[in-house]
GROMACS .gro file of C-alpha atoms in nm:
model
  373
    1LYS     CA    1   3.291   0.785  -1.242
    2LYS     CA    2   2.952   0.917  -1.127
    3ASN     CA    3   2.830   0.965  -1.486
    4LYS     CA    4   2.953   0.618  -1.576
    5LYS     CA    5   2.761   0.472  -1.282
    6LEU     CA    6   2.440   0.647  -1.393
    7ASN     CA    7   2.482   0.522  -1.750
    8ASN     CA    8   2.541   0.165  -1.629
    9HIS     CA    9   2.221   0.187  -1.423
   10LYS     CA   10   2.018   0.300  -1.721
   11MET     CA   11   2.177   0.060  -1.964
   12GLY     CA   12   2.113  -0.214  -1.710
   13LEU     CA   13   1.740  -0.184  -1.779
   14LEU     CA   14   1.796  -0.240  -2.151
   15ARG     CA   15   2.042  -0.521  -2.080
   16VAL     CA   16   1.794  -0.695  -1.851
   17LEU     CA   17   1.490  -0.664  -2.077
   18GLN     CA   18   1.648  -0.713  -2.417
   19PRO     CA   19   1.705  -1.093  -2.382
   20HIS     CA   20   1.344  -1.136  -2.270
   21LEU     CA   21   1.216  -0.926  -2.559
   22HIS     CA   22   1.427  -1.126  -2.803
   23THR     CA   23   1.281  -1.446  -2.655
   24LEU     CA   24   0.929  -1.316  -2.708
   25SER     CA   25   1.014  -1.208  -3.062
   26PHE     CA   26   1.160  -1.550  -3.149
   27GLU     CA   27   0.893  -1.765  -2.981
   28THR     CA   28   0.599  -1.571  -3.130
   29ARG     CA   29   0.727  -1.512  -3.484
   30LYS     CA   30   0.482  -1.766  -3.637
   31LYS     CA   31   0.173  -1.788  -3.417
   32HIS     CA   32   0.169  -1.436  -3.271
   33PRO     CA   33   0.329  -1.189  -3.515
   34ASN     CA   34   0.171  -0.895  -3.330
   35ILE     CA   35   0.370  -0.984  -3.017
   36LYS     CA   36   0.688  -1.017  -3.226
   37GLN     CA   37   0.637  -0.670  -3.370
   38ALA     CA   38   0.556  -0.527  -3.027
   39ALA     CA   39   0.875  -0.677  -2.880
   40GLU     CA   40   1.086  -0.524  -3.158
   41ARG     CA   41   0.923  -0.184  -3.102
   42ALA     CA   42   0.999  -0.209  -2.730
   43VAL     CA   43   1.370  -0.269  -2.797
   44MET     CA   44   1.386   0.029  -3.030
   45LYS     CA   45   1.202   0.246  -2.780
   46LEU     CA   46   1.440   0.151  -2.498
   47ARG     CA   47   1.741   0.235  -2.713
   48SER     CA   48   1.601   0.571  -2.823
   49LEU     CA   49   1.516   0.669  -2.465
   50GLU     CA   50   1.861   0.566  -2.349
   51GLU     CA   51   2.018   0.801  -2.603
   52LYS     CA   52   1.774   1.084  -2.531
   53TYR     CA   53   1.821   1.072  -2.152
   54SER     CA   54   2.191   0.988  -2.143
   55ASP     CA   55   2.253   1.240  -1.862
   56ASP     CA   56   1.916   1.224  -1.684
   57ASP     CA   57   1.860   0.905  -1.489
   58ASP     CA   58   1.529   1.014  -1.332
   59GLY     CA   59   1.400   1.141  -1.666
   60TYR     CA   60   1.489   0.809  -1.827
   61ILE     CA   61   1.297   0.604  -1.571
   62LYS     CA   62   0.997   0.839  -1.595
   63ALA     CA   63   0.998   0.817  -1.977
   64VAL     CA   64   1.016   0.436  -1.965
   65SER     CA   65   0.724   0.420  -1.721
   66GLU     CA   66   0.512   0.638  -1.952
   67ALA     CA   67   0.605   0.453  -2.273
   68GLU     CA   68   0.326   0.203  -2.346
   69ASP     CA   69   0.535   0.045  -2.622
   70ILE     CA   70   0.776  -0.100  -2.364
   71ILE     CA   71   0.528  -0.291  -2.147
   72GLU     CA   72   0.286  -0.379  -2.430
   73PRO     CA   73   0.463  -0.699  -2.554
   74PHE     CA   74   0.468  -0.840  -2.201
   75LEU     CA   75   0.097  -0.774  -2.151
   76LEU     CA   76   0.017  -0.932  -2.487
   77ALA     CA   77   0.229  -1.239  -2.413
   78CYS     CA   78   0.047  -1.288  -2.082
   79ASN     CA   79  -0.274  -1.336  -2.279
   80THR     CA   80  -0.133  -1.640  -2.459
   81LYS     CA   81  -0.159  -1.992  -2.321
   82GLN     CA   82   0.214  -2.059  -2.341
   83ALA     CA   83   0.360  -2.093  -1.991
   84LYS     CA   84   0.711  -2.001  -2.105
   85LEU     CA   85   0.599  -1.670  -2.255
   86ILE     CA   86   0.386  -1.589  -1.950
   87GLU     CA   87   0.675  -1.657  -1.709
   88VAL     CA   88   0.916  -1.445  -1.913
   89SER     CA   89   0.666  -1.160  -1.933
   90ILE     CA   90   0.572  -1.152  -1.564
   91SER     CA   91   0.941  -1.170  -1.470
   92SER     CA   92   1.010  -0.872  -1.699
   93ILE     CA   93   0.718  -0.678  -1.552
   94GLN     CA   94   0.859  -0.741  -1.204
   95LYS     CA   95   1.196  -0.600  -1.313
   96LEU     CA   96   1.026  -0.287  -1.445
   97ILE     CA   97   0.832  -0.247  -1.120
   98SER     CA   98   1.144  -0.289  -0.906
   99ARG     CA   99   1.301   0.006  -1.090
  100SER     CA  100   0.984   0.219  -1.060
  101ALA     CA  101   0.961   0.207  -1.439
  102VAL     CA  102   0.586   0.135  -1.438
  103SER     CA  103   0.326   0.411  -1.428
  104ILE     CA  104   0.052   0.399  -1.165
  105ASN     CA  105  -0.195   0.425  -1.455
  106THR     CA  106  -0.068   0.090  -1.587
  107VAL     CA  107  -0.129  -0.094  -1.259
  108PRO     CA  108  -0.499  -0.177  -1.329
  109LYS     CA  109  -0.393  -0.351  -1.654
  110LEU     CA  110  -0.133  -0.553  -1.466
  111LEU     CA  111  -0.384  -0.661  -1.202
  112ASP     CA  112  -0.632  -0.766  -1.469
  113VAL     CA  113  -0.362  -0.978  -1.635
  114PHE     CA  114  -0.263  -1.138  -1.303
  115SER     CA  115  -0.627  -1.211  -1.219
  116GLN     CA  116  -0.672  -1.398  -1.546
  117HIS     CA  117  -0.417  -1.656  -1.435
  118LEU     CA  118  -0.554  -1.735  -1.089
  119THR     CA  119  -0.690  -2.066  -1.220
  120ASN     CA  120  -0.362  -2.150  -1.394
  121ASN     CA  121  -0.230  -2.491  -1.286
  122ASP     CA  122   0.133  -2.400  -1.357
  123GLU     CA  123   0.295  -2.334  -1.018
  124ASN     CA  124   0.584  -2.141  -1.175
  125VAL     CA  125   0.343  -1.890  -1.327
  126LEU     CA  126   0.161  -1.840  -0.997
  127ILE     CA  127   0.489  -1.799  -0.807
  128LYS     CA  128   0.595  -1.533  -1.061
  129ILE     CA  129   0.265  -1.351  -1.005
  130LEU     CA  130   0.317  -1.349  -0.627
  131GLN     CA  131   0.673  -1.224  -0.669
  132ALA     CA  132   0.554  -0.946  -0.897
  133LEU     CA  133   0.275  -0.850  -0.655
  134VAL     CA  134   0.499  -0.825  -0.351
  135THR     CA  135   0.740  -0.611  -0.554
  136LEU     CA  136   0.451  -0.393  -0.667
  137MET     CA  137   0.303  -0.344  -0.319
  138THR     CA  138   0.640  -0.264  -0.159
  139SER     CA  139   0.776  -0.046  -0.442
  140ASP     CA  140   0.811   0.332  -0.466
  141ILE     CA  141   0.520   0.346  -0.712
  142GLY     CA  142   0.292   0.418  -0.416
  143LEU     CA  143   0.001   0.175  -0.433
  144HIS     CA  144  -0.302   0.291  -0.233
  145GLY     CA  145  -0.677   0.247  -0.220
  146GLU     CA  146  -0.847   0.022  -0.472
  147PRO     CA  147  -0.532  -0.098  -0.658
  148LEU     CA  148  -0.379  -0.206  -0.327
  149SER     CA  149  -0.702  -0.376  -0.223
  150LYS     CA  150  -0.714  -0.571  -0.550
  151SER     CA  151  -0.348  -0.670  -0.521
  152LEU     CA  152  -0.406  -0.808  -0.173
  153GLY     CA  153  -0.723  -0.978  -0.295
  154ILE     CA  154  -0.526  -1.172  -0.557
  155CYS     CA  155  -0.286  -1.289  -0.285
  156PHE     CA  156  -0.573  -1.399  -0.063
  157ARG     CA  157  -0.728  -1.599  -0.346
  158LEU     CA  158  -0.396  -1.765  -0.427
  159ARG     CA  159  -0.368  -1.860  -0.061
  160ASN     CA  160  -0.670  -2.085  -0.116
  161HIS     CA  161  -0.488  -2.270  -0.395
  162ARG     CA  162  -0.469  -2.646  -0.351
  163SER     CA  163  -0.092  -2.645  -0.401
  164PRO     CA  164   0.092  -2.627  -0.066
  165VAL     CA  165   0.373  -2.430  -0.229
  166ILE     CA  166   0.136  -2.161  -0.360
  167HIS     CA  167  -0.057  -2.156  -0.032
  168GLN     CA  168   0.256  -2.104   0.177
  169THR     CA  169   0.408  -1.847  -0.061
  170ALA     CA  170   0.085  -1.645  -0.068
  171SER     CA  171   0.062  -1.658   0.313
  172ALA     CA  172   0.420  -1.535   0.346
  173THR     CA  173   0.350  -1.257   0.095
  174LEU     CA  174   0.046  -1.138   0.292
  175ARG     CA  175   0.239  -1.136   0.619
  176GLN     CA  176   0.522  -0.935   0.463
  177VAL     CA  177   0.296  -0.679   0.296
  178THR     CA  178   0.077  -0.637   0.605
  179ILE     CA  179   0.376  -0.558   0.826
  180MET     CA  180   0.514  -0.322   0.560
  181LEU     CA  181   0.187  -0.128   0.544
  182PHE     CA  182   0.178  -0.073   0.919
  183GLU     CA  183   0.546   0.024   0.924
  184ASN     CA  184   0.470   0.296   0.671
  185ALA     CA  185   0.157   0.398   0.860
  186LEU     CA  186   0.363   0.443   1.178
  187ARG     CA  187   0.622   0.644   0.984
  188GLU     CA  188   0.349   0.870   0.844
  189LYS     CA  189   0.200   0.929   1.190
  190ASN     CA  190   0.541   1.012   1.338
  191GLU     CA  191   0.620   1.251   1.054
  192LYS     CA  192   0.281   1.421   1.095
  193ASN     CA  193   0.329   1.461   1.470
  194ASN     CA  194   0.681   1.600   1.421
  195ASN     CA  195   0.554   1.849   1.164
  196ASN     CA  196   0.274   1.959   1.398
  197ASN     CA  197   0.522   2.013   1.680
  198ASP     CA  198   0.751   2.216   1.454
  199ASN     CA  199   0.458   2.427   1.337
  200GLU     CA  200   0.342   2.494   1.693
  201GLU     CA  201   0.691   2.608   1.793
  202LYS     CA  202   0.716   2.830   1.487
  203ASN     CA  203   0.372   2.980   1.555
  204ASP     CA  204   0.471   3.065   1.913
  205ASN     CA  205   0.776   3.255   1.788
  206ASP     CA  206   0.576   3.429   1.517
  207ASN     CA  207   0.304   3.534   1.762
  208ASN     CA  208   0.554   3.732   1.968
  209GLU     CA  209   0.660   3.931   1.666
  210ILE     CA  210   0.301   3.980   1.551
  211ASN     CA  211   0.191   4.117   1.887
  212ASN     CA  212   0.472   4.372   1.881
  213ASP     CA  213   0.371   4.498   1.538
  214LYS     CA  214  -0.002   4.476   1.589
  215LYS     CA  215  -0.056   4.811   1.759
  216GLN     CA  216   0.142   4.994   1.496
  217LYS     CA  217  -0.042   4.830   1.209
  218ASP     CA  218  -0.387   4.872   1.363
  219LYS     CA  219  -0.373   5.245   1.316
  220GLU     CA  220  -0.257   5.213   0.955
  221ASN     CA  221  -0.517   4.948   0.874
  222LYS     CA  222  -0.807   5.149   1.017
  223ASP     CA  223  -0.818   5.384   0.721
  224GLU     CA  224  -0.758   5.105   0.471
  225ASP     CA  225  -1.049   4.898   0.608
  226GLU     CA  226  -1.298   5.166   0.513
  227ASN     CA  227  -1.176   5.159   0.153
  228ASN     CA  228  -1.174   4.780   0.135
  229ASN     CA  229  -1.533   4.727   0.249
  230ASN     CA  230  -1.657   4.755  -0.108
  231ASN     CA  231  -1.430   4.471  -0.219
  232SER     CA  232  -1.498   4.241   0.073
  233ASN     CA  233  -1.761   4.037  -0.106
  234ASN     CA  234  -1.523   3.948  -0.387
  235ASP     CA  235  -1.252   3.856  -0.137
  236ASP     CA  236  -1.495   3.627   0.046
  237ASP     CA  237  -1.569   3.446  -0.280
  238ASP     CA  238  -1.197   3.402  -0.342
  239ASP     CA  239  -1.151   3.266   0.011
  240ASP     CA  240  -1.435   3.018  -0.042
  241ASP     CA  241  -1.275   2.897  -0.365
  242GLU     CA  242  -0.940   2.861  -0.191
  243LYS     CA  243  -1.096   2.665   0.096
  244LYS     CA  244  -1.276   2.440  -0.150
  245GLU     CA  245  -0.952   2.374  -0.337
  246LYS     CA  246  -0.770   2.291  -0.014
  247LYS     CA  247  -1.053   2.058   0.089
  248GLU     CA  248  -1.041   1.873  -0.244
  249LYS     CA  249  -0.665   1.848  -0.217
  250GLY     CA  250  -0.695   1.712   0.135
  251GLU     CA  251  -0.942   1.449   0.021
  252LYS     CA  252  -0.698   1.331  -0.244
  253LEU     CA  253  -0.426   1.298   0.017
  254LYS     CA  254  -0.640   1.070   0.233
  255GLU     CA  255  -0.532   0.761   0.041
  256THR     CA  256  -0.219   0.706   0.248
  257TYR     CA  257  -0.064   0.405   0.417
  258THR     CA  258  -0.243   0.508   0.736
  259THR     CA  259  -0.584   0.493   0.570
  260ASP     CA  260  -0.501   0.166   0.393
  261SER     CA  261  -0.379   0.008   0.717
  262TYR     CA  262  -0.691   0.115   0.903
  263HIS     CA  263  -0.921  -0.035   0.639
  264LEU     CA  264  -0.714  -0.353   0.625
  265LEU     CA  265  -0.729  -0.415   1.000
  266GLU     CA  266  -1.099  -0.333   1.004
  267ASP     CA  267  -1.162  -0.594   0.733
  268PHE     CA  268  -0.950  -0.853   0.915
  269CYS     CA  269  -1.198  -0.810   1.200
  270ASN     CA  270  -1.493  -0.836   0.960
  271LEU     CA  271  -1.360  -1.154   0.801
  272ALA     CA  272  -1.272  -1.312   1.135
  273ALA     CA  273  -1.632  -1.250   1.246
  274GLY     CA  274  -1.767  -1.405   0.926
  275ASP     CA  275  -1.885  -1.073   0.781
  276GLU     CA  276  -1.824  -0.919   0.439
  277PRO     CA  277  -1.518  -0.694   0.406
  278ASN     CA  278  -1.580  -0.326   0.329
  279TRP     CA  279  -1.250  -0.243   0.156
  280LEU     CA  280  -1.053  -0.558   0.094
  281ASP     CA  281  -1.116  -0.744  -0.232
  282CYS     CA  282  -1.148  -1.082  -0.062
  283ALA     CA  283  -1.453  -1.305  -0.036
  284GLU     CA  284  -1.348  -1.508   0.266
  285LEU     CA  285  -1.063  -1.562   0.510
  286SER     CA  286  -1.032  -1.811   0.792
  287ALA     CA  287  -1.062  -1.677   1.145
  288GLU     CA  288  -0.732  -1.847   1.233
  289PHE     CA  289  -0.533  -1.658   0.968
  290SER     CA  290  -0.719  -1.334   1.042
  291PHE     CA  291  -0.624  -1.350   1.409
  292GLU     CA  292  -0.269  -1.445   1.317
  293LEU     CA  293  -0.234  -1.131   1.105
  294ILE     CA  294  -0.397  -0.912   1.370
  295GLU     CA  295  -0.162  -1.049   1.636
  296SER     CA  296   0.143  -0.984   1.416
  297ILE     CA  297   0.028  -0.623   1.366
  298LEU     CA  298  -0.024  -0.557   1.737
  299SER     CA  299   0.304  -0.722   1.835
  300SER     CA  300   0.521  -0.550   1.575
  301HIS     CA  301   0.375  -0.196   1.591
  302PRO     CA  302   0.212  -0.135   1.931
  303SER     CA  303   0.316   0.232   1.933
  304LEU     CA  304   0.088   0.304   1.636
  305PHE     CA  305  -0.214   0.209   1.847
  306LYS     CA  306  -0.101   0.444   2.124
  307ILE     CA  307  -0.031   0.758   1.920
  308ALA     CA  308  -0.316   0.729   1.666
  309GLU     CA  309  -0.664   0.776   1.811
  310GLU     CA  310  -0.840   0.602   1.522
  311PHE     CA  311  -0.632   0.288   1.575
  312THR     CA  312  -0.684   0.297   1.951
  313LYS     CA  313  -1.059   0.318   1.893
  314LEU     CA  314  -1.047   0.034   1.641
  315LEU     CA  315  -0.857  -0.183   1.887
  316LYS     CA  316  -1.103  -0.110   2.165
  317ASP     CA  317  -1.429  -0.121   1.967
  318ARG     CA  318  -1.359  -0.398   1.715
  319VAL     CA  319  -1.064  -0.620   1.806
  320CYS     CA  320  -1.131  -0.671   2.177
  321PRO     CA  321  -1.508  -0.742   2.149
  322LEU     CA  322  -1.433  -0.986   1.865
  323VAL     CA  323  -1.180  -1.176   2.077
  324ILE     CA  324  -1.424  -1.197   2.370
  325LYS     CA  325  -1.697  -1.322   2.137
  326CYS     CA  326  -1.475  -1.589   1.983
  327LEU     CA  327  -1.356  -1.709   2.324
  328LYS     CA  328  -1.714  -1.817   2.391
  329LEU     CA  329  -1.736  -2.006   2.062
  330ILE     CA  330  -1.401  -2.183   2.046
  331THR     CA  331  -1.428  -2.492   1.827
  332SER     CA  332  -1.070  -2.578   1.729
  333PHE     CA  333  -0.726  -2.593   1.884
  334PRO     CA  334  -0.561  -2.376   1.611
  335LEU     CA  335  -0.814  -2.101   1.686
  336VAL     CA  336  -0.747  -2.131   2.061
  337THR     CA  337  -0.374  -2.096   2.000
  338ARG     CA  338  -0.410  -1.784   1.790
  339LEU     CA  339  -0.659  -1.623   2.028
  340PHE     CA  340  -0.429  -1.681   2.324
  341ARG     CA  341  -0.135  -1.533   2.132
  342LEU     CA  342  -0.348  -1.231   2.047
  343ILE     CA  343  -0.461  -1.190   2.409
  344ASN     CA  344  -0.100  -1.213   2.522
  345SER     CA  345  -0.005  -0.933   2.282
  346VAL     CA  346  -0.292  -0.709   2.399
  347VAL     CA  347  -0.217  -0.760   2.770
  348LYS     CA  348   0.156  -0.712   2.719
  349ASN     CA  349   0.137  -0.397   2.505
  350PHE     CA  350  -0.192  -0.223   2.594
  351SER     CA  351  -0.273  -0.298   2.958
  352THR     CA  352  -0.240   0.072   3.045
  353ILE     CA  353  -0.497   0.190   2.788
  354LEU     CA  354  -0.726  -0.115   2.784
  355ILE     CA  355  -0.758  -0.182   3.156
  356ALA     CA  356  -1.112  -0.323   3.158
  357GLU     CA  357  -1.055  -0.532   2.845
  358CYS     CA  358  -0.736  -0.685   2.984
  359GLU     CA  359  -0.917  -0.777   3.308
  360VAL     CA  360  -1.181  -0.961   3.105
  361PHE     CA  361  -0.916  -1.141   2.902
  362LEU     CA  362  -0.725  -1.255   3.210
  363SER     CA  363  -1.041  -1.374   3.385
  364ARG     CA  364  -1.135  -1.572   3.074
  365LEU     CA  365  -0.791  -1.729   3.061
  366ILE     CA  366  -0.804  -1.826   3.428
  367ARG     CA  367  -1.152  -1.972   3.381
  368SER     CA  368  -1.029  -2.181   3.086
  369LEU     CA  369  -0.772  -2.349   3.312
  370ARG     CA  370  -1.040  -2.508   3.528
  371VAL     CA  371  -1.072  -2.883   3.517
  372GLU     CA  372  -1.425  -2.881   3.372
  373ASN     CA  373  -1.300  -2.677   3.073
   0.00000   0.00000   0.00000
């Protein structure tokens, strides 16, 4: 039964994509023969991989993600001006993404294709793009750094679309992805803290054993040290290389949800203040929506700002001064509403670590209740 379930899962990918590939093959047989041929190659490739990895579900998904022949017809069809082909292709790409059957190396091509259709007037196409993006950013593919920034940037640009449907869908997408990023950032911080605690406990136990053996080994090592002096220079070089390798590895690991979340919140502050973002691929964002997103972050994950020093500092040095500045320059009721909601969240969740800031906020609120204001 287990083997049958695995086979059904794998065959499900072929079953899902084959009708779409046949549609592309049929619709492009006259005007776009290259797409027709690419679709036929994709079907053959899926079948051959299914036979090759009949007992290896993970291997099958990995092979599909690395096979350019499978995603090629969908990328080619997206470059046509036929809405039907574009919708079918983006829908198929989303299905591949949801099964982690897309390589991280293919993501830049997908984002370029999606960006080409930002001026498309077909709402169905734009909705498909937003659906594919939210699947991409919340998938197991692990989108970080620049690809994530560009994905969010596409959503922000679609939020400025004149269609209310696209505007609302893009706004909902951004809220969902923002909360997801900070959920993962909190999970990473908790896992890191738990690992550090486990390591400290282990080190304490190991130290007791080491101290007991130290005296005995010191005598044995004394003679060996004299012989090893000649080789010490070479060992130092090896240690330097090892440290350099660890440093480079550590730098690669910096692109985590924690880093992405930090940059995202920092740029929300920049955009709310009317400044250029440093990380986010977004030209502009209203102060109202920026404060709305910041408030949702603080309300949903206050513990992250208490256990992570960099987030505590960001809250104190960027968010609070920005709120105080905007309170002096209030020009619209929507902005007042969002600022007051944000202040409520800060006072409710961080009054113990932001004592002075909360006093300023409360005094400002009391002052705003005066008759002359």
